[in-house]
Coordinates of C-alpha atoms in Angstrom, one line a residue:
Chain E
M1 CA 0.0 0.0 0.0
T2 CA 2.8 2.4 0.8
G3 CA 5.5 0.8 -1.3
E4 CA 8.9 0.8 0.1
V5 CA 8.3 2.5 3.4
P6 CA 11.0 1.5 5.8
A7 CA 8.5 1.3 8.6
S8 CA 9.4 -0.7 11.7
G9 CA 6.8 -3.3 12.0
P10 CA 6.8 -5.8 14.9
A11 CA 9.6 -7.7 13.2
T12 CA 12.2 -5.1 14.0
V13 CA 11.3 -4.9 17.6
V14 CA 14.3 -6.5 19.1
G15 CA 15.4 -4.2 21.9
P16 CA 14.8 -4.9 25.5
R17 CA 11.4 -4.1 27.1
P18 CA 11.3 -0.4 27.9
F19 CA 10.7 -1.0 31.7
R20 CA 14.2 -0.2 32.6
A21 CA 14.3 2.9 30.5
I22 CA 11.2 4.2 32.2
V23 CA 12.5 3.4 35.6
G24 CA 15.8 5.2 34.9
S25 CA 14.1 8.3 33.5
T26 CA 11.7 8.4 36.4
M27 CA 14.6 8.1 38.9
R28 CA 16.4 11.0 37.2
S29 CA 13.3 13.2 37.2
I30 CA 12.7 12.5 40.9
L31 CA 16.2 13.1 42.0
G32 CA 16.4 16.4 40.0
R33 CA 13.4 17.9 41.7
R34 CA 13.4 20.5 44.5
R35 CA 10.5 18.6 46.0
T36 CA 12.8 15.7 46.9
L37 CA 14.9 18.0 49.0
L38 CA 11.8 19.1 50.9
V39 CA 11.1 15.4 51.6
L40 CA 14.5 14.9 53.1
L41 CA 14.1 17.9 55.4
F42 CA 10.7 16.6 56.4
L43 CA 12.2 13.2 57.3
A44 CA 14.7 14.8 59.7
V45 CA 11.9 16.1 61.9
P46 CA 10.9 12.8 63.8
I47 CA 14.6 11.9 64.3
L48 CA 15.4 15.3 65.8
L49 CA 12.3 15.2 67.9
A50 CA 13.2 11.8 69.2
L51 CA 16.7 13.0 70.1
L52 CA 15.2 16.0 71.8
A53 CA 12.8 13.8 73.8
R54 CA 15.6 11.6 75.0
S55 CA 17.8 14.4 76.0
L56 CA 15.2 16.1 78.2
P57 CA 15.1 15.1 81.9
G58 CA 12.3 12.6 82.5
G59 CA 12.3 11.7 78.8
A60 CA 12.6 8.0 79.6
G61 CA 10.1 5.5 81.0
Q62 CA 7.0 6.7 79.2
Q63 CA 5.8 4.1 76.8
E64 CA 2.7 6.1 76.0
A65 CA 4.8 9.1 75.0
V66 CA 6.9 6.9 72.7
I67 CA 3.9 5.5 71.0
G68 CA 2.4 8.9 70.8
I69 CA 5.4 10.3 68.9
L70 CA 5.6 7.4 66.5
D71 CA 1.8 7.4 65.9
S72 CA 0.9 11.0 65.7
L73 CA 4.1 12.2 64.1
V74 CA 5.4 9.4 61.9
V75 CA 2.2 7.4 61.0
R76 CA -0.2 10.4 60.8
V77 CA 2.1 13.0 59.2
V78 CA 5.4 11.9 57.9
L79 CA 4.4 8.7 56.3
P80 CA 1.4 9.9 54.2
L81 CA 3.0 13.2 53.2
V82 CA 6.2 11.6 52.0
A83 CA 4.2 9.0 50.1
L84 CA 2.1 11.9 48.7
L85 CA 5.1 13.9 47.5
I86 CA 6.8 10.9 45.9
G87 CA 3.7 9.2 44.7
T88 CA 2.4 12.2 42.8
A89 CA 5.8 13.0 41.4
V90 CA 6.3 9.9 39.3
I91 CA 3.4 10.3 36.8
G92 CA 1.7 13.4 38.2
A93 CA 4.6 15.7 37.4
E94 CA 4.6 14.7 33.7
V95 CA 0.8 15.1 33.6
D96 CA 1.1 18.6 35.0
D97 CA 3.7 19.8 32.6
G98 CA 2.3 17.9 29.6
T99 CA 5.5 15.9 28.9
I100 CA 3.4 12.7 29.5
V101 CA 2.6 12.9 25.8
F102 CA 6.1 11.9 24.9
L103 CA 5.7 8.7 27.0
L104 CA 2.3 7.8 25.6
V105 CA 3.1 8.1 21.9
N106 CA 5.2 4.9 22.1
P107 CA 4.1 1.3 21.6
V108 CA 4.5 0.6 25.3
A109 CA 1.8 -1.3 27.2
R110 CA 0.2 1.0 29.7
W111 CA 0.5 -1.5 32.6
E112 CA 4.3 -1.4 32.0
I113 CA 4.4 2.4 32.4
V114 CA 2.4 2.2 35.6
A115 CA 4.5 -0.7 36.9
A116 CA 7.8 1.1 36.2
K117 CA 6.6 4.3 37.8
L118 CA 5.0 2.6 40.8
L119 CA 8.2 0.6 41.4
V120 CA 10.3 3.8 41.6
A121 CA 7.8 5.5 43.9
E122 CA 7.5 2.5 46.2
V123 CA 11.3 1.8 46.4
V124 CA 12.1 5.5 47.0
T125 CA 9.4 5.9 49.6
L126 CA 10.2 2.7 51.5
L127 CA 13.9 3.5 51.5
L128 CA 13.1 6.9 53.1
V129 CA 10.3 6.2 55.6
V130 CA 11.1 2.8 56.9
P131 CA 14.7 3.6 58.1
V132 CA 13.5 6.9 59.5
T133 CA 10.8 5.1 61.4
A134 CA 13.1 2.4 62.7
L135 CA 15.7 5.0 63.7
T136 CA 13.2 7.3 65.4
G137 CA 11.8 4.3 67.3
A138 CA 15.3 3.0 68.2
I139 CA 16.3 6.4 69.6
L140 CA 13.2 6.5 71.7
V141 CA 13.4 2.9 73.1
A142 CA 17.2 2.5 73.3
G143 CA 18.5 1.6 76.8
D144 CA 15.1 2.2 78.4
P145 CA 14.0 -1.0 80.2
S146 CA 10.5 0.4 80.9
V147 CA 9.7 0.7 77.2
S148 CA 9.3 -2.4 75.0
S149 CA 12.0 -2.4 72.4
S150 CA 9.8 -4.2 69.9
I151 CA 7.8 -1.0 69.5
A152 CA 10.4 0.3 67.0
T153 CA 10.3 -2.9 64.9
G154 CA 6.5 -3.0 65.0
F155 CA 6.2 0.6 63.7
A156 CA 8.8 0.0 61.0
A157 CA 6.9 -3.0 59.7
G158 CA 3.5 -1.2 59.9
V159 CA 4.9 1.9 58.1
A160 CA 6.4 -0.3 55.3
V161 CA 2.9 -1.7 54.6
G162 CA 1.3 1.7 55.0
A163 CA 3.8 3.3 52.6
A164 CA 3.2 0.7 49.9
V165 CA -0.6 1.3 50.0
Y166 CA -0.4 5.1 50.2
V167 CA 2.0 5.3 47.3
A168 CA -0.3 3.2 45.1
I169 CA -3.2 5.4 46.0
F170 CA -1.3 8.6 45.2
V171 CA 0.0 7.2 41.9
A172 CA -3.6 6.4 40.9
M173 CA -4.8 9.8 42.0
S174 CA -2.2 11.5 39.8
V175 CA -3.5 9.7 36.7
L176 CA -7.1 10.5 37.7
T177 CA -6.8 14.2 38.3
S178 CA -4.4 17.0 37.6
R179 CA -4.9 18.2 41.2
A180 CA -3.6 15.1 42.9
L181 CA -1.4 17.0 45.3
V182 CA -4.2 19.1 46.7
L183 CA -6.7 16.3 46.7
G184 CA -4.2 13.9 48.3
L185 CA -3.5 16.4 51.0
G186 CA -7.2 16.8 51.7
Y187 CA -7.6 13.0 51.9
V188 CA -4.7 12.7 54.3
L189 CA -5.8 15.5 56.6
I190 CA -9.6 15.0 56.5
W191 CA -10.1 11.3 55.9
E192 CA -7.0 9.7 57.4
G193 CA -6.4 12.3 60.0
F194 CA -10.0 12.8 61.3
L195 CA -13.1 11.1 59.8
A196 CA -11.9 7.5 59.4
S197 CA -11.0 7.0 63.1
L198 CA -14.4 8.3 64.3
F199 CA -16.3 5.1 63.8
A200 CA -15.5 1.4 63.9
G201 CA -16.8 0.9 60.4
T202 CA -14.8 3.6 58.7
R203 CA -11.6 2.4 60.4
N204 CA -11.7 -0.6 58.0
L205 CA -11.1 2.0 55.2
S206 CA -8.2 3.8 56.6
V207 CA -4.5 3.2 55.7
R208 CA -3.5 4.6 59.0
E209 CA -5.5 1.9 60.8
Y210 CA -3.9 -0.8 58.7
T211 CA -0.5 0.6 59.6
L212 CA -1.2 0.7 63.3
S213 CA -2.8 -2.8 63.3
I214 CA 0.2 -4.4 61.7
A215 CA 2.6 -2.4 63.8
Q216 CA 0.8 -3.7 66.9
Q217 CA 0.7 -7.3 65.7
V218 CA 4.5 -7.2 64.9
A219 CA 5.4 -5.4 68.2
G220 CA 3.2 -7.6 70.3
V221 CA 2.3 -4.5 72.4
D222 CA -1.1 -2.8 72.6
L223 CA -0.4 0.5 70.7
T224 CA -4.0 1.6 70.3
A225 CA -5.7 1.1 73.6
G226 CA -7.6 -1.8 72.2
Q227 CA -9.0 0.2 69.2
A228 CA -7.1 -1.4 66.4
I229 CA -8.8 -3.4 63.7
A230 CA -7.8 -7.1 63.4
W231 CA -4.4 -7.6 61.8
E232 CA -5.7 -10.2 59.4
L233 CA -8.3 -7.7 58.1
A234 CA -5.5 -5.0 57.9
V235 CA -3.4 -7.3 55.7
V236 CA -6.2 -8.3 53.4
M237 CA -7.5 -4.7 53.1
S238 CA -4.0 -3.4 52.4
I239 CA -3.7 -5.9 49.5
V240 CA -7.2 -5.1 48.2
V241 CA -6.7 -1.3 48.3
F242 CA -3.2 -1.6 46.7
L243 CA -4.4 -3.8 43.8
A244 CA -7.5 -1.7 43.3
A245 CA -5.4 1.5 43.1
V246 CA -3.0 -0.1 40.6
A247 CA -5.8 -1.4 38.4
I248 CA -7.5 2.0 38.4
A249 CA -4.1 3.7 37.4
I250 CA -3.6 1.2 34.5
R251 CA -7.2 1.5 33.3
R252 CA -7.1 5.3 33.5
L253 CA -3.8 5.6 31.7
A254 CA -4.9 3.3 28.9
S255 CA -7.6 5.9 28.0
F256 CA -5.7 9.0 29.0
S257 CA -6.7 11.7 26.5
I258 CA -4.6 14.6 25.6
T259 CA -6.3 17.6 24.0
G260 CA -4.5 19.6 21.4
G261 CA -1.1 21.1 22.0
G262 CA -1.9 23.7 24.6
Chain O
M11 CA -4.3 11.7 -6.1
T12 CA -6.9 9.7 -4.2
G13 CA -10.4 10.7 -3.7
W14 CA -11.1 13.4 -1.2
P15 CA -14.6 12.9 0.1
T16 CA -16.0 16.2 1.1
A17 CA -16.9 17.1 4.6
G18 CA -20.4 16.8 6.0
G19 CA -22.6 14.3 4.2
P20 CA -25.5 12.7 5.9
G21 CA -25.2 12.7 9.6
R22 CA -23.4 9.5 10.7
R23 CA -24.2 9.0 14.3
E24 CA -24.0 5.3 14.4
K25 CA -21.3 3.4 16.1
A26 CA -17.9 3.0 14.3
D27 CA -18.4 1.0 11.2
L28 CA -15.0 -0.5 10.5
S29 CA -16.1 -2.2 7.3
R30 CA -16.2 1.1 5.5
L31 CA -12.5 1.7 6.1
S32 CA -10.3 1.2 3.1
G33 CA -7.0 0.7 5.0
V34 CA -5.2 3.8 3.7
P35 CA -2.6 5.1 6.2
V36 CA -5.0 7.6 7.8
E37 CA -8.7 7.7 7.5
L38 CA -11.4 9.7 9.2
V39 CA -15.1 8.9 8.6
G40 CA -17.7 11.3 9.9
V41 CA -15.6 12.4 12.8
S42 CA -16.9 14.8 15.4
R43 CA -15.5 15.8 18.7
W44 CA -17.0 18.0 21.3
Y45 CA -16.1 19.1 24.8
G46 CA -19.2 19.6 26.8
N47 CA -21.4 21.8 24.6
V48 CA -18.5 23.0 22.5
V49 CA -18.1 21.4 19.1
A50 CA -14.4 21.3 18.2
V51 CA -14.6 19.1 15.2
N52 CA -17.7 18.7 13.2
E53 CA -18.5 15.7 10.9
I54 CA -15.1 15.5 9.2
T55 CA -14.3 12.9 6.6
F56 CA -11.0 12.5 4.7
S57 CA -8.2 10.1 4.1
L58 CA -4.5 10.6 3.7
T59 CA -2.2 8.7 1.4
P60 CA 1.6 9.0 1.2
G61 CA 2.9 12.4 0.5
V62 CA 2.7 15.7 2.4
T63 CA -0.6 17.1 3.4
G64 CA -1.0 20.5 5.0
L65 CA -3.8 21.1 7.5
L66 CA -4.6 24.8 7.4
G67 CA -6.9 26.8 9.6
P68 CA -7.0 29.7 11.9
N69 CA -6.2 29.2 15.6
G70 CA -8.9 27.4 17.4
A71 CA -10.3 25.8 14.3
G72 CA -9.9 22.3 15.6
K73 CA -6.6 21.4 14.0
S74 CA -5.0 20.2 17.3
T75 CA -8.1 18.2 18.2
L76 CA -8.0 16.5 14.8
L77 CA -4.3 15.7 15.1
S78 CA -4.7 14.4 18.7
M79 CA -7.4 12.0 17.4
I80 CA -5.2 10.8 14.5
A81 CA -2.4 10.3 17.0
G82 CA -4.6 8.1 19.2
L83 CA -4.5 10.5 22.1
L84 CA -8.2 11.5 22.0
P85 CA -11.3 9.5 21.2
P86 CA -13.7 11.0 18.6
S87 CA -17.2 11.7 20.1
T88 CA -18.6 10.0 16.9
G89 CA -17.2 8.6 13.8
V90 CA -14.0 6.6 13.2
V91 CA -10.4 7.7 13.2
A92 CA -8.3 4.9 11.7
V93 CA -4.6 4.3 11.2
D94 CA -3.8 1.5 8.8
G95 CA -7.4 0.5 8.9
R96 CA -7.6 0.1 12.7
P97 CA -9.1 2.6 15.2
A98 CA -6.3 4.7 16.6
W99 CA -7.8 5.2 20.1
R100 CA -6.6 3.0 22.9
D101 CA -4.2 1.1 20.7
P102 CA -0.5 1.9 21.6
S103 CA 0.6 -0.4 18.8
I104 CA -0.2 2.3 16.2
Y105 CA 2.9 4.1 17.4
R106 CA 5.1 1.6 15.7
R107 CA 3.9 3.3 12.5
V108 CA 3.1 6.8 13.7
G109 CA 5.4 9.5 14.9
L110 CA 3.9 12.6 16.6
V111 CA 5.4 16.0 17.0
P112 CA 3.1 17.7 19.5
E113 CA 2.7 21.4 19.7
R114 CA 3.6 21.9 23.3
E115 CA 7.1 23.1 24.1
N116 CA 7.5 21.5 27.5
L117 CA 10.2 18.9 27.3
P118 CA 11.9 16.9 30.1
G119 CA 14.5 19.5 31.2
Y120 CA 16.6 17.0 33.1
L121 CA 17.6 15.3 29.8
T122 CA 20.0 16.3 27.1
G123 CA 18.6 16.5 23.6
R124 CA 20.3 13.3 22.7
G125 CA 19.1 11.7 25.9
F126 CA 15.5 12.6 25.0
V127 CA 15.7 11.1 21.6
E128 CA 17.5 8.0 22.9
Y129 CA 14.8 7.6 25.5
A130 CA 12.2 7.6 22.7
A131 CA 14.3 5.0 20.9
R132 CA 14.3 2.8 23.9
L133 CA 10.6 3.1 24.4
H134 CA 10.3 2.0 20.8
R135 CA 12.5 -1.0 21.5
M136 CA 15.0 -0.1 18.8
P137 CA 17.8 -2.6 18.5
D138 CA 20.4 0.2 18.7
P139 CA 18.9 3.1 20.5
R140 CA 22.2 5.1 20.5
G141 CA 22.7 4.7 16.8
S142 CA 19.1 5.5 15.9
A143 CA 19.1 8.6 18.1
A144 CA 22.3 9.8 16.5
E145 CA 20.8 9.4 13.1
A146 CA 17.6 11.2 14.0
V147 CA 19.6 14.1 15.6
R148 CA 21.7 14.3 12.4
A149 CA 18.5 14.4 10.3
V150 CA 17.3 17.6 12.1
A151 CA 20.8 19.1 12.1
L152 CA 21.1 19.4 15.9
E153 CA 24.4 17.5 16.5
D154 CA 26.1 20.5 17.9
A155 CA 23.6 21.1 20.7
A156 CA 22.6 17.4 21.2
D157 CA 24.6 17.0 24.4
R158 CA 23.3 20.1 26.1
S159 CA 20.4 20.1 28.5
I160 CA 17.1 20.6 26.8
S161 CA 16.2 23.3 29.5
G162 CA 18.5 25.7 27.7
Y163 CA 17.1 25.0 24.2
S164 CA 15.5 27.8 22.1
K165 CA 12.1 27.4 20.6
G166 CA 13.5 26.3 17.2
M167 CA 15.8 23.8 18.8
R168 CA 12.9 22.3 20.9
Q169 CA 10.9 21.9 17.7
R170 CA 13.8 20.1 16.0
I171 CA 14.5 17.8 18.9
K172 CA 10.8 16.8 19.1
V173 CA 10.9 16.0 15.4
A174 CA 14.1 13.9 16.0
A175 CA 12.3 12.0 18.7
A176 CA 9.3 11.4 16.5
L177 CA 11.6 10.2 13.6
V178 CA 13.7 7.9 15.7
H179 CA 11.7 4.7 14.8
D180 CA 11.4 5.5 11.2
P181 CA 7.6 6.0 11.2
A182 CA 5.6 5.5 8.0
I183 CA 3.2 8.2 9.2
L184 CA 4.3 11.4 10.7
V185 CA 1.9 13.9 12.3
L186 CA 3.3 17.3 13.2
D187 CA 1.3 20.0 15.1
E188 CA 2.6 23.5 14.0
P189 CA 6.1 22.3 13.4
F190 CA 7.4 25.6 12.1
N191 CA 6.4 27.6 15.1
G192 CA 9.5 29.3 16.5
M193 CA 11.8 28.4 13.7
D194 CA 13.8 31.0 11.8
P195 CA 13.6 31.0 8.0
R196 CA 16.7 28.9 7.6
Q197 CA 15.5 26.2 10.0
R198 CA 12.1 26.4 8.4
L199 CA 13.6 25.7 5.0
H200 CA 15.7 22.8 6.3
M201 CA 12.6 21.3 8.0
M202 CA 10.6 21.6 4.8
G203 CA 13.3 19.9 2.9
L204 CA 13.4 17.1 5.5
L205 CA 9.7 16.6 5.3
R206 CA 9.7 16.6 1.5
S207 CA 12.4 14.0 1.3
M208 CA 10.6 11.8 3.9
A209 CA 7.5 12.1 1.8
S210 CA 9.4 11.1 -1.3
E211 CA 10.4 7.9 0.5
G212 CA 6.7 7.0 0.6
R213 CA 5.7 8.3 4.0
T214 CA 2.4 9.9 4.9
I215 CA 3.0 13.3 6.4
L216 CA 0.4 15.6 7.9
F217 CA 1.3 18.9 9.4
S218 CA -0.8 21.7 10.7
S219 CA -0.3 25.4 10.3
H220 CA -2.2 28.6 10.6
I221 CA 0.1 30.3 8.0
L222 CA -1.0 29.9 4.4
E223 CA 2.5 30.5 3.0
E224 CA 3.9 27.5 4.9
V225 CA 1.3 25.2 3.7
E226 CA 1.6 26.5 0.2
R227 CA 5.3 25.8 0.1
L228 CA 5.1 22.3 1.4
G229 CA 1.7 20.8 1.1
E230 CA 1.0 19.0 -2.1
R231 CA -2.5 18.7 -0.7
I232 CA -4.3 20.9 1.6
L233 CA -7.1 20.4 4.1
V234 CA -8.7 23.7 5.3
V235 CA -10.5 23.5 8.6
V236 CA -12.6 26.4 9.8
A237 CA -14.7 26.3 13.0
G238 CA -14.4 22.6 13.2
R239 CA -15.5 21.9 9.7
L240 CA -13.6 20.8 6.6
A241 CA -14.0 23.9 4.5
A242 CA -12.0 22.7 1.5
S243 CA -9.7 19.9 0.6
G244 CA -7.6 19.0 -2.4
D245 CA -4.8 20.3 -4.5
Y246 CA -3.4 23.6 -3.1
R247 CA -3.5 25.4 -6.5
E248 CA -7.2 24.7 -6.6
I249 CA -7.7 26.1 -3.2
R250 CA -5.5 29.0 -3.9
R251 CA -7.7 29.9 -6.9
L252 CA -10.8 29.7 -4.7
M253 CA -9.1 32.1 -2.3
T254 CA -8.1 34.6 -4.9
D255 CA -11.4 34.6 -6.8
R256 CA -13.4 35.7 -3.8
P257 CA -14.6 39.3 -3.5
H258 CA -12.2 41.7 -2.0
N259 CA -13.2 44.7 0.2
F260 CA -11.4 48.0 0.1
T261 CA -11.7 51.2 2.1
V262 CA -11.0 54.3 0.0
R263 CA -10.6 57.9 1.2
S264 CA -10.6 60.6 -1.4
S265 CA -11.3 64.3 -2.0
D266 CA -14.8 63.4 -3.2
D267 CA -16.1 60.0 -2.1
R268 CA -19.5 60.4 -3.8
R269 CA -18.2 61.2 -7.2
L270 CA -15.6 58.4 -7.0
A271 CA -18.3 56.0 -6.0
A272 CA -20.4 56.8 -9.1
A273 CA -17.3 56.4 -11.3
L274 CA -16.4 53.1 -9.7
L275 CA -19.9 51.7 -10.3
T276 CA -19.3 51.9 -14.1
E277 CA -16.4 49.5 -13.7
E278 CA -17.1 45.9 -14.5
S279 CA -15.1 44.3 -11.8
V280 CA -16.6 46.4 -9.0
F281 CA -19.9 45.1 -7.7
G282 CA -20.7 47.2 -4.8
V283 CA -19.9 50.6 -3.3
E284 CA -21.1 52.3 -0.2
V285 CA -20.3 55.7 1.1
G286 CA -20.0 56.0 4.8
S287 CA -18.6 58.4 7.4
S288 CA -15.2 56.7 7.4
G289 CA -14.9 56.8 3.6
L290 CA -15.9 54.7 0.6
A291 CA -16.3 50.9 0.9
A292 CA -15.9 49.0 -2.4
R293 CA -16.1 45.3 -3.3
S294 CA -14.3 43.9 -6.2
A295 CA -13.8 40.4 -7.6
D296 CA -10.4 41.3 -8.9
Y297 CA -7.8 42.2 -6.3
G298 CA -5.0 43.3 -8.6
G299 CA -7.3 44.8 -11.2
F300 CA -9.0 47.0 -8.7
A301 CA -5.8 48.3 -7.2
R302 CA -4.5 49.2 -10.7
S303 CA -7.7 50.7 -12.1
I304 CA -8.8 52.8 -9.2
A305 CA -6.1 55.4 -9.7
L306 CA -7.1 55.8 -13.4
I307 CA -10.8 56.1 -12.5
A308 CA -10.1 58.6 -9.9
R309 CA -8.0 60.8 -12.2
S310 CA -10.5 60.8 -15.0
A311 CA -13.2 61.7 -12.5
G312 CA -11.1 64.5 -11.2
V313 CA -10.9 63.1 -7.6
S314 CA -7.7 62.9 -5.5
L315 CA -7.1 59.6 -3.7
F316 CA -5.8 59.8 -0.2
E317 CA -5.8 56.2 0.8
V318 CA -6.7 52.7 -0.6
V319 CA -6.7 50.0 2.0
P320 CA -7.8 46.3 1.5
T321 CA -9.9 45.6 4.6
D322 CA -10.1 41.9 4.7
E323 CA -6.8 40.4 3.9
S324 CA -6.5 38.5 7.2
L325 CA -6.4 34.7 6.9
E326 CA -9.6 34.5 9.0
S327 CA -11.6 36.4 6.3
V328 CA -10.2 34.1 3.7
F329 CA -11.3 31.1 5.8
S330 CA -14.7 32.5 6.5
Y331 CA -15.2 33.1 2.8
L332 CA -14.4 29.4 2.1
V333 CA -16.9 28.3 4.7
R334 CA -19.7 30.4 3.3
R335 CA -18.9 29.4 -0.2

């Protein structure tokens, strides 16, 4: 039909899958952003606060205070906000500035794009929040016989699961809307921070509750004054929410429409 | 030249009927697209065969919407947009055959020009991404700047690096949205030569522009889109003739508008005069003839001419004439 067009049909496709190329490009874009610096500053806060708490007189021997710092500072604030900043950066930044078009006009399966982007966001977020949680916990419990040392491990485990779920949610949000950062912030502050914990029923739909439930199970210490949801439920719900978010992101990216040139 | 079905036709609101497609590189059948209540593209039908086709129209006519649909980035509200006989929407495999140069200038600033093109090559699973990228960069004559960060690129350089990225997989179909924007005359000439030579290799090339002269110099065929409708399509000479044959309006100021108006009415090529407060408005079918003869007419009528201004030489008026035609 077109004669001797040297078009590359499927036969010439011999290069490696583009997964690695997308991962590499996404890493570079994240590391080059000012937002990433903000995340690092943010992560220093719980560590500094833990050091401060231990250096004050009477800073030892209060298990409730230790749990309080890890729950209200790390689980409520640092974890979701770091996941938000990283999770909305991997696809959301490209949606915002329009460069997503250069990724979409390629014969790349949409699931592969989402998988590569999600992998970067998950790895970066986990590498940031889990060590910070473990370190903050370790500083708070170290050499204090009156505080269970398993609390640090428990919170680190819970935060790892929570981070994985949050990141998937924020990646999906950034494909669904161009205002993912603002909406994500609203979700963290209003739903996770306030509404979800009001009733027993809504607790089942809160990533913070999954985090605490798993932390409590791993630590073997009551962290929630008996309010936590069952750890089995937390695990199942974490998987369900994660998979649902990934499925939504892939579906949405497959029919992502771009209008004109701007 | 293949057939160019005209726009409009009986309203085709039924679901995509793929059996009507003929399998040419690009085909649109009864395509409309609206955003809410705003119609951006209205019942457009055409097909593209190898060669260069220019998509001409004023800003906001729906050119970008059309190109987005052809590039599989936007679903038509009704009708079918097909590439190689298959609907373009939700089918990433079309990009093996299609290269797109979008209009937007934002590019990943953390990459070098070469890195950007190489990334495109890897996304296309080219066997030798480096080699393909180097070749594409050479094709757009950007070797000197290729290893600099894109964030420092000029408008013209951005255009060219986008073209390089779209060329890297040797596409049979190339779609370019306002590719000459921001280019200086020399770059423009080079790009036109590049597109022409790619077309001579049997590729199907569609580019949009709101500048008649660009389309005239490059497009063997022209599609004119105005207000979402296909106003004209076919050979550019034919369309050029339609554009020059239309009536032209002039505003004339003179020492005696009334006397001049009476004299003008005896002229064959003038078919309307009107005397108003701002001067004399005249309509003529012959642009060059009117400009030449008015001086003679004025002199023999004993009237001094102060000013003769063509009032509707904007592209928009040319377009709106084509639509009303």
